[in-house]
CSV table of C-alpha atoms in Angstrom, one decimal:
chain,number,residue,atom,x,y,z
A,1,MET,CA,15.7,-48.8,-5.4
A,2,ASN,CA,16.7,-52.0,-7.5
A,3,PHE,CA,20.4,-52.1,-8.2
A,4,ASN,CA,19.4,-55.8,-10.6
A,5,LYS,CA,18.0,-52.3,-13.0
A,6,MET,CA,19.2,-50.6,-15.4
A,7,ILE,CA,19.8,-46.1,-14.4
A,8,GLN,CA,19.4,-43.1,-16.3
A,9,LEU,CA,21.2,-40.0,-14.5
A,10,LYS,CA,18.3,-37.2,-14.6
A,11,ASN,CA,20.7,-34.3,-13.5
A,12,ASP,CA,24.4,-33.9,-14.9
A,13,ASN,CA,24.9,-30.3,-13.0
A,14,TYR,CA,28.2,-31.6,-11.2
A,15,LEU,CA,29.3,-33.8,-14.2
A,16,LYS,CA,29.7,-31.6,-17.3
A,17,SER,CA,33.2,-31.3,-16.7
A,18,ASN,CA,33.6,-35.4,-16.8
A,19,ASN,CA,31.0,-35.0,-20.0
A,20,ILE,CA,28.6,-37.1,-18.6
A,21,TYR,CA,25.7,-36.0,-19.9
A,22,LYS,CA,21.9,-35.9,-18.4
A,23,GLY,CA,20.2,-39.3,-19.8
A,24,ALA,CA,23.2,-41.2,-20.2
A,25,ILE,CA,22.1,-44.9,-19.1
A,26,GLY,CA,24.3,-47.9,-16.7
A,27,PHE,CA,24.4,-49.8,-13.6
A,28,VAL,CA,24.8,-49.1,-10.0
A,29,ILE,CA,28.3,-51.2,-8.6
A,30,SER,CA,27.6,-50.1,-4.6
A,31,SER,CA,26.1,-48.2,-2.6
A,32,SER,CA,26.7,-46.0,0.4
A,33,GLY,CA,24.8,-43.9,1.9
A,34,GLU,CA,22.9,-41.3,-0.2
A,35,TYR,CA,25.9,-41.8,-3.0
A,36,LEU,CA,26.1,-44.7,-5.4
A,37,ASP,CA,29.8,-45.6,-7.5
A,38,ALA,CA,27.9,-46.4,-10.7
A,39,LEU,CA,29.7,-46.7,-14.5
A,40,PHE,CA,27.9,-45.1,-16.8
A,41,TYR,CA,28.1,-46.3,-20.7
A,42,ASN,CA,28.8,-43.4,-23.5
A,43,ASP,CA,26.6,-43.3,-26.6
A,44,ASN,CA,28.7,-41.7,-28.8
A,45,ILE,CA,32.0,-43.8,-28.4
A,46,LYS,CA,30.6,-47.5,-27.6
A,47,GLY,CA,32.6,-49.0,-26.0
A,48,ASP,CA,33.7,-46.1,-23.5
A,49,THR,CA,32.4,-45.7,-19.7
A,50,ALA,CA,32.7,-43.7,-16.7
A,51,TYR,CA,33.2,-45.3,-13.1
A,52,ILE,CA,31.6,-42.2,-11.2
A,53,GLN,CA,29.7,-41.4,-7.6
A,54,VAL,CA,26.4,-40.3,-7.8
A,55,LYS,CA,23.9,-38.7,-5.3
A,56,LYS,CA,20.4,-41.1,-5.1
A,57,ASP,CA,19.0,-38.0,-6.0
A,58,ASP,CA,20.2,-37.7,-9.2
A,59,ILE,CA,19.5,-40.9,-11.1
A,60,GLN,CA,16.3,-43.0,-11.6
A,61,PRO,CA,15.6,-46.4,-12.8
A,62,TYR,CA,15.7,-47.0,-16.4
A,63,ASP,CA,13.2,-49.7,-17.3
A,64,LEU,CA,15.3,-52.1,-19.0
A,65,PRO,CA,15.0,-54.5,-16.2
A,66,VAL,CA,17.8,-57.4,-16.0
A,67,SER,CA,18.0,-60.6,-14.8
A,68,LYS,CA,20.2,-61.5,-11.3
A,69,GLU,CA,22.1,-63.8,-13.0
A,70,LEU,CA,23.5,-61.3,-15.6
A,71,MET,CA,24.1,-58.7,-13.3
A,72,ILE,CA,25.6,-60.2,-11.4
A,73,TYR,CA,28.0,-61.5,-14.5
A,74,LEU,CA,28.2,-58.4,-15.1
A,75,LYS,CA,29.6,-56.6,-12.2
A,76,THR,CA,32.4,-60.0,-11.1
A,77,GLN,CA,33.4,-58.8,-14.7
A,78,ILE,CA,34.1,-55.2,-14.1
A,79,LYS,CA,35.3,-56.7,-10.7
A,80,GLU,CA,37.9,-59.2,-12.1
A,81,ASN,CA,39.3,-57.3,-15.6
A,82,ASN,CA,39.9,-54.5,-14.0
A,83,LEU,CA,37.2,-52.2,-16.3
A,84,ASP,CA,39.4,-48.6,-17.1
A,85,ARG,CA,37.9,-46.6,-13.9
A,86,LYS,CA,38.2,-43.3,-15.6
A,87,ASN,CA,35.7,-40.9,-14.5
A,88,TYR,CA,34.9,-39.8,-17.3
A,89,PHE,CA,33.1,-40.1,-21.0
A,90,LYS,CA,35.3,-39.5,-24.2
A,91,THR,CA,34.4,-36.8,-26.6
A,92,LEU,CA,33.9,-37.5,-30.2
A,93,PRO,CA,35.4,-34.7,-32.1
A,94,PHE,CA,33.5,-34.9,-35.6
A,95,LYS,CA,29.9,-35.1,-36.0
A,96,GLN,CA,28.3,-37.1,-39.0
A,97,TYR,CA,28.9,-35.9,-42.1
A,98,ASP,CA,32.2,-34.1,-41.0
A,99,MET,CA,34.4,-33.6,-43.5
A,100,VAL,CA,38.0,-35.2,-42.3
A,101,LYS,CA,41.6,-35.6,-43.9
A,102,LEU,CA,43.7,-38.1,-42.7
A,103,ILE,CA,46.7,-37.2,-40.8
A,104,VAL,CA,48.6,-40.5,-41.0
A,105,GLU,CA,49.9,-42.9,-42.9
A,106,LYS,CA,49.3,-46.2,-41.9
A,107,ASP,CA,49.7,-49.9,-43.8
A,108,LYS,CA,46.3,-50.9,-42.7
A,109,TYR,CA,45.3,-47.4,-44.7
A,110,ALA,CA,47.4,-47.6,-47.7
A,111,LYS,CA,46.5,-51.5,-48.5
A,112,LEU,CA,43.3,-49.9,-49.3
A,113,ASN,CA,45.1,-46.9,-50.9
A,114,ILE,CA,43.5,-44.3,-48.4
A,115,HIS,CA,46.7,-42.6,-47.7
A,116,LYS,CA,48.0,-39.5,-44.9
A,117,GLY,CA,46.0,-36.4,-46.4
A,118,ASP,CA,43.4,-38.0,-48.2
A,119,THR,CA,39.4,-36.5,-46.8
A,120,GLY,CA,36.4,-38.5,-46.5
A,121,VAL,CA,33.2,-37.8,-45.1
A,122,VAL,CA,31.9,-39.6,-41.6
A,123,MET,CA,29.1,-41.7,-42.0
A,124,GLU,CA,27.9,-42.2,-38.3
A,125,ASP,CA,27.3,-40.1,-35.4
A,126,TYR,CA,29.1,-42.4,-33.2
A,127,ALA,CA,32.5,-44.3,-32.8
A,128,VAL,CA,33.2,-48.1,-31.7
A,129,HIS,CA,35.9,-48.5,-29.2
A,130,ASP,CA,37.4,-45.1,-30.8
A,131,TYR,CA,36.6,-46.3,-34.4
A,132,ILE,CA,34.3,-44.3,-36.6
A,133,LEU,CA,32.8,-44.8,-40.4
A,134,VAL,CA,34.5,-42.6,-43.2
A,135,ASP,CA,33.7,-42.8,-46.5
A,136,PHE,CA,36.9,-41.5,-48.4
A,137,GLY,CA,35.3,-42.6,-52.0
A,138,THR,CA,36.0,-40.7,-54.9
A,139,ILE,CA,34.8,-39.9,-58.4
A,140,ASP,CA,37.4,-38.3,-60.7
A,141,GLY,CA,36.5,-37.0,-63.7
A,142,GLN,CA,36.1,-40.1,-66.1
A,143,MET,CA,33.5,-41.2,-63.6
A,144,LYS,CA,36.1,-43.6,-62.5
A,145,TYR,CA,35.5,-44.7,-58.9
A,146,SER,CA,38.9,-45.4,-55.5
A,147,LYS,CA,38.9,-46.0,-52.2
A,148,GLY,CA,36.2,-46.6,-50.3
A,149,CYS,CA,34.7,-46.7,-46.9
A,150,ILE,CA,36.6,-47.6,-43.9
A,151,SER,CA,37.0,-47.6,-40.2
A,152,VAL,CA,39.2,-45.1,-39.1
A,153,ASN,CA,40.5,-44.2,-35.4
A,154,ILE,CA,39.6,-40.9,-34.5
A,155,LYS,CA,42.9,-40.0,-33.7
A,156,ASP,CA,44.5,-40.9,-37.2
A,157,ILE,CA,41.9,-37.8,-38.6
A,158,GLU,CA,41.0,-34.0,-38.1
A,159,LEU,CA,38.3,-32.4,-38.8
A,160,VAL,CA,38.8,-30.0,-42.7
A,161,ASN,CA,36.7,-26.5,-42.7
A,162,ILE,CA,35.2,-26.3,-45.6
B,1,MET,CA,11.9,-80.4,-55.6
B,2,SER,CA,15.2,-81.0,-53.5
B,3,ILE,CA,16.3,-77.5,-55.2
B,4,LEU,CA,13.2,-75.3,-54.1
B,5,ARG,CA,12.6,-77.1,-50.9
B,6,ASN,CA,14.5,-74.1,-49.4
B,7,ILE,CA,13.2,-71.4,-51.7
B,8,LYS,CA,9.6,-69.5,-50.1
B,9,GLU,CA,8.5,-65.9,-50.5
B,10,ILE,CA,8.6,-63.6,-47.7
B,11,SER,CA,7.4,-60.2,-47.6
B,12,GLY,CA,6.9,-60.1,-51.0
B,13,ASN,CA,10.2,-61.8,-51.8
B,14,ILE,CA,11.8,-64.9,-53.1
B,15,VAL,CA,13.8,-65.9,-51.0
B,16,ASN,CA,16.7,-69.2,-50.2
B,17,THR,CA,15.5,-69.7,-46.7
B,18,THR,CA,19.0,-71.3,-45.6
B,19,TRP,CA,19.9,-68.7,-43.3
B,20,ILE,CA,21.6,-68.9,-39.9
B,21,GLU,CA,22.3,-66.3,-37.0
B,22,TRP,CA,25.7,-65.7,-35.5
B,23,VAL,CA,25.7,-66.3,-32.0
B,24,HIS,CA,27.9,-65.6,-29.1
B,25,PRO,CA,27.1,-66.4,-26.1
B,26,LEU,CA,26.1,-64.7,-23.5
B,27,ILE,CA,24.5,-62.0,-25.8
B,28,PRO,CA,20.7,-60.5,-26.2
B,29,ASN,CA,20.1,-58.9,-29.8
B,30,GLU,CA,18.3,-56.4,-28.0
B,31,PRO,CA,18.3,-54.0,-26.2
B,32,GLU,CA,21.5,-51.9,-27.6
B,33,ILE,CA,22.2,-50.8,-24.7
B,34,LEU,CA,22.4,-54.1,-22.8
B,35,ARG,CA,24.5,-55.4,-25.6
B,36,GLU,CA,26.7,-53.1,-25.6
B,37,ALA,CA,27.1,-53.7,-21.6
B,38,ILE,CA,27.7,-57.0,-21.8
B,39,ARG,CA,30.2,-56.5,-24.6
B,40,ILE,CA,32.4,-54.1,-22.7
B,41,ALA,CA,32.4,-55.9,-19.5
B,42,MET,CA,33.7,-58.9,-22.4
B,43,ALA,CA,36.1,-57.0,-24.0
B,44,ILE,CA,39.1,-58.6,-22.4
B,45,LYS,CA,38.7,-61.9,-22.7
B,46,HIS,CA,36.3,-62.0,-25.7
B,47,CYS,CA,36.9,-60.6,-29.4
B,48,LEU,CA,35.3,-57.3,-30.3
B,49,ILE,CA,34.4,-58.6,-33.9
B,50,CYS,CA,32.6,-61.9,-32.9
B,51,THR,CA,30.8,-60.2,-30.0
B,52,ARG,CA,29.8,-57.4,-33.0
B,53,LEU,CA,28.2,-60.0,-35.0
B,54,ASP,CA,26.4,-61.7,-32.6
B,55,GLY,CA,22.8,-61.6,-33.4
B,56,CYS,CA,23.1,-61.2,-36.9
B,57,TYR,CA,21.4,-63.6,-39.7
B,58,PHE,CA,23.5,-64.7,-42.7
B,59,LEU,CA,22.5,-66.6,-45.8
B,60,GLU,CA,24.5,-70.2,-45.0
B,61,SER,CA,26.5,-69.8,-48.0
B,62,ASN,CA,27.3,-66.2,-47.6
B,63,MET,CA,28.4,-65.8,-44.4
B,64,PRO,CA,32.1,-64.2,-42.1
B,65,GLU,CA,34.2,-67.5,-41.7
B,66,LEU,CA,33.3,-69.4,-38.4
B,67,PRO,CA,35.7,-69.5,-36.4
B,68,LEU,CA,37.3,-66.7,-36.9
B,69,HIS,CA,40.5,-67.0,-35.0
B,70,PRO,CA,41.2,-70.2,-32.5
B,71,TYR,CA,38.9,-70.6,-29.5
B,72,CYS,CA,36.2,-68.8,-31.1
B,73,ASP,CA,33.1,-69.0,-29.0
B,74,CYS,CA,31.1,-68.5,-31.8
B,75,TYR,CA,28.3,-70.8,-33.3
B,76,LYS,CA,25.7,-70.7,-35.7
B,77,GLU,CA,22.1,-71.6,-35.7
B,78,ASN,CA,19.7,-72.3,-38.0
B,79,ILE,CA,16.8,-69.1,-38.1
B,80,SER,CA,13.7,-70.4,-39.7
B,81,SER,CA,12.0,-68.1,-42.3
B,82,ASP,CA,9.6,-66.9,-39.9
B,83,LYS,CA,12.3,-65.1,-39.1
B,84,LEU,CA,13.5,-63.9,-41.6
B,85,LYS,CA,10.2,-61.8,-41.9
B,86,ASN,CA,11.5,-59.4,-39.2
B,87,ALA,CA,14.1,-58.5,-41.5
B,88,THR,CA,14.4,-54.5,-42.1
B,89,ALA,CA,16.5,-52.7,-44.9
B,90,TYR,CA,16.9,-48.6,-43.1
B,91,CYS,CA,18.0,-46.0,-45.4
B,92,PRO,CA,18.4,-42.4,-43.4
B,93,ILE,CA,17.6,-39.9,-45.5
B,94,SER,CA,20.1,-37.6,-44.6
B,95,LYS,CA,22.6,-40.3,-46.6
B,96,PHE,CA,21.2,-38.2,-49.4
B,97,LYS,CA,20.2,-34.2,-48.2
B,98,ASP,CA,23.0,-33.5,-46.1
B,99,TYR,CA,25.8,-36.0,-47.7
B,100,ILE,CA,24.9,-36.8,-51.5
B,101,PHE,CA,23.0,-33.5,-52.5
B,102,THR,CA,25.4,-31.1,-50.4
B,103,ASP,CA,28.1,-29.9,-53.3
B,104,GLU,CA,30.6,-32.0,-55.2
B,105,ILE,CA,33.4,-31.0,-52.8
B,106,LYS,CA,32.1,-32.9,-49.5
B,107,SER,CA,30.4,-35.4,-51.8
B,108,LYS,CA,33.7,-36.0,-53.5
B,109,GLY,CA,31.9,-36.1,-56.7
B,110,LYS,CA,28.8,-38.5,-56.4
B,111,MET,CA,26.9,-36.0,-56.1
B,112,TYR,CA,27.5,-35.9,-59.8
B,113,ILE,CA,26.6,-38.8,-60.6
B,114,PHE,CA,23.2,-38.5,-59.3
B,115,THR,CA,22.1,-35.9,-61.1
B,116,SER,CA,23.6,-37.4,-64.6
B,117,MET,CA,20.8,-40.5,-63.6
B,118,GLY,CA,18.1,-37.3,-63.2
B,119,PHE,CA,17.9,-36.8,-59.5
B,120,SER,CA,18.6,-34.0,-56.9
B,121,SER,CA,17.9,-33.5,-53.0
B,122,ASP,CA,14.0,-33.2,-53.7
B,123,ASP,CA,14.3,-37.2,-54.6
B,124,SER,CA,15.7,-37.8,-51.3
B,125,TYR,CA,12.9,-39.5,-49.9
B,126,THR,CA,12.1,-41.5,-53.0
B,127,LEU,CA,15.7,-42.8,-52.9
B,128,SER,CA,16.1,-43.8,-49.7
B,129,THR,CA,12.7,-46.0,-49.7
B,130,GLU,CA,14.2,-47.1,-53.0
B,131,PHE,CA,17.0,-48.0,-51.8
B,132,GLU,CA,15.7,-49.6,-48.9
B,133,ARG,CA,13.2,-51.8,-51.6
B,134,GLN,CA,16.2,-53.0,-53.1
B,135,ALA,CA,18.3,-53.7,-50.2
B,136,LEU,CA,16.1,-55.5,-48.4
B,137,SER,CA,15.1,-57.9,-52.0
B,138,CYS,CA,19.0,-58.3,-52.6
B,139,TYR,CA,19.8,-59.3,-48.7
B,140,LEU,CA,16.7,-61.9,-48.0
B,141,ASN,CA,18.2,-63.4,-52.0
B,142,GLY,CA,21.1,-63.4,-50.3
B,143,ASN,CA,22.6,-60.7,-53.3
B,144,TYR,CA,24.6,-59.6,-51.3
B,145,SER,CA,28.6,-59.6,-51.0
B,146,LEU,CA,30.8,-59.8,-47.3
B,147,ASP,CA,33.4,-56.0,-47.3
B,148,PHE,CA,34.6,-55.5,-44.2
B,149,LEU,CA,34.4,-57.2,-41.0
B,150,ASP,CA,35.5,-54.8,-37.4
B,151,GLN,CA,35.2,-53.7,-34.5
B,152,ASN,CA,32.4,-51.6,-36.1
B,153,GLY,CA,30.6,-54.8,-37.7
B,154,GLN,CA,30.4,-56.8,-40.7
B,155,ARG,CA,29.6,-54.3,-43.8
B,156,ILE,CA,28.3,-55.8,-46.7
B,157,GLY,CA,28.0,-54.3,-50.6
B,158,ILE,CA,24.9,-54.3,-52.1
B,159,PRO,CA,24.0,-53.8,-55.6
B,160,ILE,CA,22.0,-51.0,-56.4
B,161,THR,CA,19.9,-50.2,-59.9
B,162,LEU,CA,18.6,-46.5,-60.6
B,163,ASN,CA,17.7,-45.5,-64.2
B,164,ASN,CA,20.0,-48.8,-65.7
B,165,HIS,CA,22.7,-47.6,-64.5
B,166,MET,CA,24.0,-50.6,-61.3
B,167,PHE,CA,26.7,-49.5,-58.6
B,168,TRP,CA,27.5,-50.9,-55.6
B,169,SER,CA,26.1,-49.3,-51.8
B,170,GLY,CA,27.6,-50.3,-48.6
B,171,TRP,CA,24.8,-51.6,-45.5
B,172,MET,CA,25.5,-52.7,-42.0
B,173,VAL,CA,24.2,-55.6,-40.9
B,174,TYR,CA,22.6,-55.5,-37.2
B,175,PRO,CA,20.9,-58.0,-35.2
B,176,ASN,CA,18.1,-59.6,-36.2
B,177,GLY,CA,17.9,-59.0,-39.5
B,178,LYS,CA,18.3,-55.8,-39.7
B,179,ILE,CA,20.7,-53.9,-42.3
B,180,GLN,CA,21.0,-49.9,-42.3
B,181,LEU,CA,22.7,-47.7,-45.5
B,182,VAL,CA,26.2,-46.9,-44.5
B,183,THR,CA,27.2,-45.1,-48.0
B,184,PRO,CA,25.2,-44.5,-50.9
B,185,PHE,CA,27.3,-45.4,-53.4
B,186,GLY,CA,31.2,-47.5,-53.2
B,187,GLY,CA,32.1,-48.7,-56.8
B,188,TRP,CA,30.3,-48.9,-60.2
B,189,ILE,CA,29.2,-52.8,-61.0
B,190,ASP,CA,28.8,-52.0,-64.9
B,191,GLU,CA,30.6,-49.0,-66.8
B,192,PHE,CA,28.6,-45.6,-66.6
């Protein structure tokens, strides 16, 4: 296997408890015998990674050649910067168009007139570094619009069952 | 003639062609998975906002402030009108079918706005294509307002006109001239 290419997980049977899904894309950090140390990228929460050991039989090349220089850069950054070596993916607790409620009062939301208890709708099916877009925009009885669509930390909201 | 020097017709739109691409070194415009891999590797030493902006196109006179912060590695690069021909606006139909036209509670009053203008869930596809058409034209003409900018990216407000009513729609700017709808309604431009 060419370790300068991206890889894709084709078997997730023993990784489900780590929330790592079949089809996850990553690249190989090191290899030893029938196992590989690989870094996988969480498509649901961009910025989230999982560093796991997988069997070579459980991965396949992902047709996306990466230049040797870029691969060296990536691996060097990971080693030098002590990239988070947790062995699981975080799960995104919300789906697109879920209704959510803000459960904290923070200045960064309050200055936009969005307060604890306000409800909104999740606008995307992914988060970026734990922030997701939520539309709090509201029309009142006089057709006046208030609040707006902002990025919110997923820990600051909870699902509303309607 | 000088004021027309930077005006061209692209994809049926008359556009101002003084456009730039926001560039952060080392980050490719595509594919997305590779962009994310490099952004993550760079995250400790490089600004998440800057790396998110990489590859995005803006009218030079209507772009995020550059530099965004001290020691910013970003720069702007002039782009040709040929590159603008690849610009696209994408409005998922689900923004109407699964959000606006669900019910008054979930849409937070927005469903009433669209039904008052004479639309229903059956018009979701039509609305989607109309939003794409108007948004692309506005974007290429620089007729957009810069909205929130953070790790999720640069949002822009684009005016939409439906049945003589004008309102803001919220879009996300992606690399290579792509914009994608975030929210169909972001406030009135004129009184309802």
